Amino acid sequence: MAGSESANERSDHDPLIYTDLASWWPLFSAPAEYVDEAADAWQLLSGACDGALRTMLELGSGGGNNAFHLKAHAELTLVELAPQMLEVSRALNPECEHLQGDMRTVRLDRQFDAVFVHDAVMYMRTEADLRQAMETASIHCRPGGAALFEPDCVRETFEPSTDHGGEDGDERSIRWVEWTWDPDPNDTEVTVDYGYLLREADGSVRAVHDRHVDGLFPRDTWLRLLREVGFVAESVPDRFRQDVFICRKPPAAS
């Protein structure tokens, strides 16, 4: 992309859309696009939870688009690694608790009726990282509670793909293309390249390349690791993915 900025020298854990370009997030991905996903997540979690679902922890909550819909059903605590994305979410969800933290290591010293991990779990690029995120969810899920993990895909369902989108705001506009590909099918990573065209209020347009590196694991690896951290788990389809992982935390022994 001629004249574009590059993310090649940045950390793979620091995608531009979550950091330098976070203010563009509401145009890149709008809350209205999450109505059905949030509804499906609530149905799965409330159905798996033993007892009332009043409190929920979301790990990797991003710009808060799922929380925007889920907060009508439960009291939400939102944990996100990127401070810029927390600011976007605070503006959208001022009534929710927001905390900066890494889903692999954050410890809040309390438990919730449910734990929700949307597609931010894709940034777990090694089996050790993925297990750590699952352990965090298990530690924060009360006995009898439920957890839901929603990766974009598993190894068995991965296919290279392209996508595009964008929105017009009052003053700024964005158009983007997404290109997902697998440089090495023998490892646990896939690459997602984004190209953004960003039009400012004065009509100027710049092009930005943003590389994301995601983790990709077989279905059996997901289920094995979830069992290891204390969940009873199964893979089920929803209307968007062939595999989401709904988990139950066994009740405490009496």
Coordinates of C-alpha atoms in Angstrom, one line a residue:
M1 CA 0.0 0.0 0.0
A2 CA 1.9 3.0 -1.3
G3 CA 2.6 5.6 1.4
S4 CA 1.1 3.5 4.1
E5 CA 2.3 3.2 7.7
S6 CA 3.4 -0.3 8.8
A7 CA 2.9 -2.3 11.9
N8 CA 5.8 -4.7 11.1
E9 CA 8.1 -3.2 13.7
R10 CA 5.4 -3.2 16.4
S11 CA 4.7 -5.9 18.9
D12 CA 2.2 -8.5 17.7
H13 CA 0.5 -8.0 21.0
D14 CA -0.1 -4.3 20.2
P15 CA -2.3 -4.1 17.1
L16 CA -2.8 -0.5 16.0
I17 CA -6.6 -0.6 16.1
Y18 CA -6.4 -1.3 19.9
T19 CA -3.7 1.4 20.5
D20 CA -2.8 4.3 18.3
L21 CA -6.0 3.9 16.2
A22 CA -8.4 3.0 19.1
S23 CA -10.5 6.2 18.6
W24 CA -11.5 4.7 15.2
W25 CA -12.9 1.6 16.8
P26 CA -16.6 2.7 16.9
L27 CA -16.4 3.1 13.1
F28 CA -14.4 -0.1 12.6
S29 CA -16.8 -2.2 14.7
A30 CA -20.1 -0.7 15.9
P31 CA -22.2 -2.0 18.9
A32 CA -25.2 -2.5 16.6
E33 CA -23.3 -5.4 14.9
Y34 CA -23.2 -7.3 18.2
V35 CA -26.9 -7.6 19.0
D36 CA -27.3 -11.3 17.9
E37 CA -23.9 -12.4 19.2
A38 CA -24.6 -11.0 22.7
A39 CA -28.0 -12.6 22.7
D40 CA -26.5 -16.0 21.9
A41 CA -23.9 -15.6 24.5
W42 CA -26.5 -14.7 27.2
Q43 CA -28.6 -17.7 26.2
L44 CA -25.7 -20.1 26.5
L45 CA -24.3 -18.7 29.8
S46 CA -27.7 -18.3 31.5
G47 CA -28.6 -21.8 30.4
A48 CA -25.4 -23.3 31.8
C49 CA -25.3 -21.4 35.1
D50 CA -26.6 -23.2 38.2
G51 CA -28.7 -20.5 39.9
A52 CA -29.2 -16.9 39.0
L53 CA -26.7 -15.1 36.7
R54 CA -26.3 -11.7 38.2
T55 CA -22.6 -10.9 37.8
M56 CA -20.4 -11.5 34.8
L57 CA -16.7 -11.0 34.1
E58 CA -15.6 -10.3 30.6
L59 CA -12.0 -11.0 29.8
G60 CA -10.6 -9.1 26.8
S61 CA -13.6 -6.9 26.6
G62 CA -12.2 -4.5 23.9
G63 CA -14.3 -1.6 23.0
G64 CA -17.3 -2.9 25.0
N65 CA -19.6 -3.8 22.1
N66 CA -20.8 -7.1 23.7
A67 CA -21.1 -5.4 27.1
F68 CA -23.3 -2.7 25.6
H69 CA -26.0 -5.4 25.2
L70 CA -25.1 -7.8 28.1
K71 CA -25.3 -5.1 30.7
A72 CA -29.1 -5.2 30.5
H73 CA -29.0 -8.7 32.0
A74 CA -26.2 -8.7 34.5
E75 CA -23.7 -6.5 36.4
L76 CA -20.6 -6.5 34.3
T77 CA -16.9 -6.2 35.2
L78 CA -14.8 -5.6 32.1
V79 CA -11.1 -6.5 31.9
E80 CA -9.1 -5.3 28.9
L81 CA -5.3 -5.1 28.3
A82 CA -5.2 -2.0 26.1
P83 CA -5.9 1.3 28.0
Q84 CA -7.0 3.0 24.9
M85 CA -9.8 0.4 24.4
L86 CA -10.8 0.8 28.0
E87 CA -11.4 4.5 27.3
V88 CA -13.6 3.6 24.3
S89 CA -15.6 1.2 26.4
R90 CA -16.0 3.6 29.3
A91 CA -17.6 6.1 27.0
L92 CA -20.0 3.4 25.7
N93 CA -20.6 1.7 29.1
P94 CA -20.1 4.2 31.9
E95 CA -22.1 2.1 34.3
C96 CA -19.8 -0.9 34.0
E97 CA -16.6 -1.5 36.1
H98 CA -13.5 -1.3 33.9
L99 CA -10.1 -2.7 34.9
Q100 CA -6.9 -3.0 32.9
G101 CA -5.4 -6.4 32.9
D102 CA -4.1 -9.4 30.9
M103 CA -6.5 -12.3 30.7
R104 CA -3.6 -14.7 31.4
T105 CA -2.6 -13.2 34.7
V106 CA -5.2 -10.9 36.1
R107 CA -6.5 -11.8 39.6
L108 CA -9.4 -9.9 41.1
D109 CA -9.8 -11.9 44.3
R110 CA -13.5 -12.5 43.7
Q111 CA -15.8 -14.8 41.8
F112 CA -18.6 -14.2 39.3
D113 CA -21.7 -16.1 38.2
A114 CA -20.3 -16.2 34.7
V115 CA -17.1 -15.5 32.8
F116 CA -17.3 -14.5 29.1
V117 CA -14.3 -14.5 26.7
H118 CA -15.1 -13.4 23.2
D119 CA -12.8 -13.4 20.2
A120 CA -9.9 -11.7 22.1
V121 CA -9.0 -15.3 23.1
M122 CA -7.6 -15.6 19.6
Y123 CA -4.6 -13.7 20.7
M124 CA -3.5 -16.6 22.9
R125 CA -0.9 -17.9 20.5
T126 CA 0.6 -20.8 22.4
E127 CA -1.0 -23.6 24.3
A128 CA 0.5 -22.2 27.5
D129 CA -1.1 -18.8 26.9
L130 CA -4.4 -20.4 26.2
R131 CA -4.3 -22.5 29.3
Q132 CA -3.5 -19.5 31.4
A133 CA -6.5 -17.6 30.1
M134 CA -8.7 -20.6 30.9
E135 CA -7.2 -20.8 34.3
T136 CA -8.0 -17.1 34.9
A137 CA -11.6 -17.8 33.9
S138 CA -11.9 -20.8 36.2
I139 CA -10.4 -19.0 39.2
H140 CA -13.0 -16.2 38.8
C141 CA -16.0 -18.5 38.1
R142 CA -18.0 -19.5 41.2
P143 CA -18.9 -23.1 41.8
G144 CA -22.0 -23.8 39.8
G145 CA -21.2 -20.9 37.5
A146 CA -20.6 -20.9 33.7
A147 CA -17.9 -19.7 31.3
L148 CA -18.1 -19.2 27.5
F149 CA -15.1 -19.0 25.1
E150 CA -15.8 -17.8 21.6
P151 CA -12.8 -18.3 19.3
D152 CA -13.3 -17.3 15.6
C153 CA -12.4 -20.9 14.6
V154 CA -10.5 -24.0 15.6
R155 CA -7.9 -25.8 13.5
E156 CA -10.4 -28.1 12.0
T157 CA -12.6 -25.2 10.7
F158 CA -10.0 -22.7 9.7
E159 CA -10.1 -21.4 6.1
P160 CA -8.1 -18.5 4.6
S161 CA -10.5 -15.6 4.1
T162 CA -11.0 -12.0 3.2
D163 CA -13.5 -9.5 4.5
H164 CA -14.2 -5.8 4.3
G165 CA -16.3 -3.1 5.9
G166 CA -16.3 0.4 7.4
E167 CA -18.6 3.2 8.5
D168 CA -19.1 6.9 8.1
G169 CA -19.2 9.1 11.2
D170 CA -20.2 12.7 11.6
E171 CA -16.7 13.9 10.7
R172 CA -14.5 10.9 10.0
S173 CA -14.9 7.7 7.9
I174 CA -13.1 4.4 7.7
R175 CA -12.9 1.6 5.1
W176 CA -11.1 -1.6 5.8
V177 CA -10.1 -4.9 4.3
E178 CA -9.1 -8.0 6.2
W179 CA -7.0 -10.9 4.9
T180 CA -6.6 -14.0 7.1
W181 CA -4.0 -16.5 6.0
D182 CA -1.7 -19.2 7.5
P183 CA 2.0 -18.9 6.8
D184 CA 2.8 -22.2 8.5
P185 CA 0.1 -24.8 8.9
N186 CA 2.4 -26.8 11.3
D187 CA 2.4 -24.1 14.0
T188 CA -0.3 -22.7 16.2
E189 CA -0.5 -19.2 14.6
V190 CA -2.3 -17.5 11.7
T191 CA -1.9 -14.0 10.4
V192 CA -4.6 -11.5 9.9
D193 CA -3.6 -8.4 7.9
Y194 CA -5.8 -5.3 7.9
G195 CA -5.6 -2.4 5.5
Y196 CA -7.4 0.8 6.7
L197 CA -8.3 3.8 4.7
L198 CA -8.9 6.6 7.2
R199 CA -10.6 9.8 6.0
E200 CA -10.4 12.8 8.3
A201 CA -12.8 15.7 8.6
D202 CA -10.7 17.8 6.2
G203 CA -11.0 15.2 3.5
S204 CA -7.5 13.9 3.8
V205 CA -7.1 10.1 3.6
R206 CA -4.2 7.9 4.8
A207 CA -3.6 4.2 4.5
V208 CA -2.5 2.1 7.4
H209 CA -1.4 -1.6 7.5
D210 CA -2.1 -3.4 10.8
R211 CA -0.9 -7.0 11.3
H212 CA -2.5 -9.2 13.9
V213 CA -1.2 -12.7 14.8
D214 CA -3.8 -15.1 16.2
G215 CA -3.6 -18.5 17.9
L216 CA -5.2 -21.6 16.3
F217 CA -5.7 -24.9 18.1
P218 CA -7.5 -28.2 17.5
R219 CA -10.9 -28.7 19.1
D220 CA -9.5 -31.5 21.3
T221 CA -6.8 -29.2 22.6
W222 CA -9.5 -26.7 23.7
L223 CA -11.5 -29.4 25.5
R224 CA -8.5 -31.0 27.1
L225 CA -7.2 -27.7 28.5
L226 CA -10.7 -26.6 29.8
R227 CA -10.9 -29.9 31.7
E228 CA -7.5 -29.4 33.1
V229 CA -8.4 -26.1 34.7
G230 CA -11.5 -27.5 36.3
F231 CA -14.4 -27.0 33.8
V232 CA -16.9 -29.4 32.4
A233 CA -16.9 -28.3 28.8
E234 CA -18.4 -29.0 25.4
S235 CA -18.1 -27.5 22.0
V236 CA -21.4 -26.3 20.5
P237 CA -22.3 -24.2 17.4
D238 CA -23.9 -20.9 17.5
R239 CA -25.2 -18.9 14.5
F240 CA -21.8 -17.3 13.9
R241 CA -19.3 -20.1 14.6
Q242 CA -19.0 -23.8 14.4
D243 CA -17.3 -24.1 17.7
V244 CA -17.9 -22.1 20.9
F245 CA -17.0 -23.6 24.2
I246 CA -19.6 -23.6 27.0
C247 CA -18.3 -24.6 30.4
R248 CA -19.7 -25.4 33.7
K249 CA -17.8 -25.1 37.0
P250 CA -18.8 -28.1 39.2
P251 CA -20.6 -27.1 42.4
A252 CA -18.5 -27.2 45.6
A253 CA -18.5 -30.6 47.3
S254 CA -20.9 -30.6 50.3

